Coordinates of C-alpha atoms in Angstrom, one line a residue:
M693 CA -2.1 4.9 9.9
A694 CA 1.0 6.7 9.1
T695 CA 3.0 3.9 10.2
E696 CA 1.7 1.9 7.5
L697 CA 2.0 4.6 4.9
S698 CA 5.7 4.5 5.9
E699 CA 6.0 0.9 5.9
R700 CA 4.4 0.9 2.4
R701 CA 6.5 3.4 1.0
S702 CA 9.4 1.6 2.4
G703 CA 8.4 -1.4 0.5
L704 CA 8.1 0.4 -2.9
D705 CA 11.5 2.3 -2.3
A706 CA 13.2 -0.9 -1.6
F707 CA 11.8 -2.3 -4.9
L708 CA 12.9 0.4 -7.0
R709 CA 16.2 0.2 -5.3
S710 CA 16.6 -3.3 -6.6
I711 CA 15.7 -2.3 -10.1
V712 CA 18.5 0.5 -10.1
K713 CA 21.1 -1.8 -8.3
Q714 CA 20.6 -4.9 -10.6
R715 CA 20.3 -2.6 -13.8
C716 CA 23.2 -0.2 -13.1
G717 CA 25.2 -1.3 -9.8
S718 CA 24.1 2.0 -8.1
E719 CA 21.0 2.8 -5.7
N720 CA 19.8 6.3 -7.5
V721 CA 16.3 6.3 -6.2
Y722 CA 14.7 9.8 -5.0
Y723 CA 11.8 10.2 -3.1
Q724 CA 9.8 13.5 -3.9
P725 CA 13.6 15.1 -4.6
P726 CA 13.8 18.9 -4.2
A727 CA 14.2 21.0 -7.4
N728 CA 18.1 22.0 -6.2
L729 CA 19.0 18.3 -5.8
R730 CA 21.5 17.3 -8.6
L731 CA 20.3 13.7 -9.6
K732 CA 23.0 11.0 -10.7
Y733 CA 21.7 9.1 -13.7
P734 CA 20.2 6.7 -14.8
C735 CA 17.9 7.0 -11.6
I736 CA 14.2 6.7 -10.8
C737 CA 12.4 9.3 -9.1
Y738 CA 8.9 9.0 -7.4
K739 CA 6.2 10.8 -5.5
R740 CA 3.0 10.1 -4.2
E741 CA -0.1 11.3 -5.7
K742 CA -3.1 10.0 -4.1
I743 CA -4.5 7.9 -1.4
R744 CA -7.6 6.3 -1.9
S745 CA -10.1 5.3 1.0
P746 CA -13.0 3.5 0.2
K747 CA -15.5 3.9 2.9
A748 CA -18.2 1.2 4.3
D749 CA -19.9 1.6 7.5
N750 CA -18.3 4.9 8.0
R751 CA -15.0 3.5 8.1
V752 CA -12.4 3.3 5.8
Y753 CA -11.9 -0.5 5.0
L754 CA -8.7 -0.5 2.5
Q755 CA -6.2 2.0 1.5
T756 CA -4.3 2.3 -2.0
F757 CA -1.5 4.5 -2.5
H758 CA -0.7 5.8 -5.8
Y759 CA 2.5 7.0 -6.8
T760 CA 4.1 8.4 -10.0
V761 CA 7.3 6.6 -10.8
T762 CA 9.8 8.2 -13.4
V763 CA 12.4 6.4 -14.9
I764 CA 15.5 8.6 -16.2
D765 CA 18.2 7.0 -18.4
T766 CA 20.8 7.9 -21.1
K767 CA 19.7 4.9 -23.0
P768 CA 16.3 5.2 -24.8
D769 CA 15.7 1.4 -24.3
S770 CA 16.5 1.3 -20.6
E771 CA 16.6 -2.2 -18.4
M772 CA 15.0 -0.5 -15.8
T773 CA 12.1 0.7 -17.9
A774 CA 11.5 -3.1 -18.9
A775 CA 11.7 -4.0 -15.1
M776 CA 9.2 -1.4 -14.1
S777 CA 6.6 -2.8 -16.9
M778 CA 6.7 -6.0 -15.3
L779 CA 5.3 -4.7 -12.0
E780 CA 1.9 -6.1 -11.4
R781 CA 0.3 -2.9 -10.3
A782 CA 2.3 -0.6 -12.8
A783 CA 0.8 1.2 -15.9
H784 CA 3.0 3.1 -18.4
D785 CA 1.7 6.5 -18.9
R786 CA 4.2 8.4 -21.2
D787 CA 7.7 9.0 -22.4
F788 CA 9.6 11.8 -23.2
V789 CA 12.9 13.2 -23.8
S790 CA 14.3 16.4 -21.9
D791 CA 17.9 17.4 -21.8
N792 CA 19.2 14.3 -24.0
L793 CA 17.6 12.1 -20.9
Y794 CA 15.0 9.3 -21.5
H795 CA 12.0 9.4 -19.1
D796 CA 9.4 7.0 -18.8
V797 CA 6.6 7.5 -16.5
F798 CA 4.5 5.0 -14.5
S799 CA 1.5 4.9 -12.2
V800 CA 2.1 2.6 -9.7
W801 CA -0.6 1.4 -7.0
Y802 CA 1.3 0.4 -4.2

């Protein structure tokens, strides 16, 4: 089960890195970054929020992993935000500005 979780997260990580690289030429993607880490912008930060495990016959028959993905950019109309909004299992939750950086937050089931 743990292998599947890390494999799925690796797939999401690779997808997010491709978004940042295509738009910015860098791979500034951070998974659950610690508070003391200095981020390089523009970037994408993401963290796991939930694991859904519906059961039948006393067994888990499907697992879905929920991540919160935040696009952080110096531009209000980030190309990364547009790319994230095209992801099939992503929903835009909110946006806000902090320290002159634009944040777009998505919920992603991956």
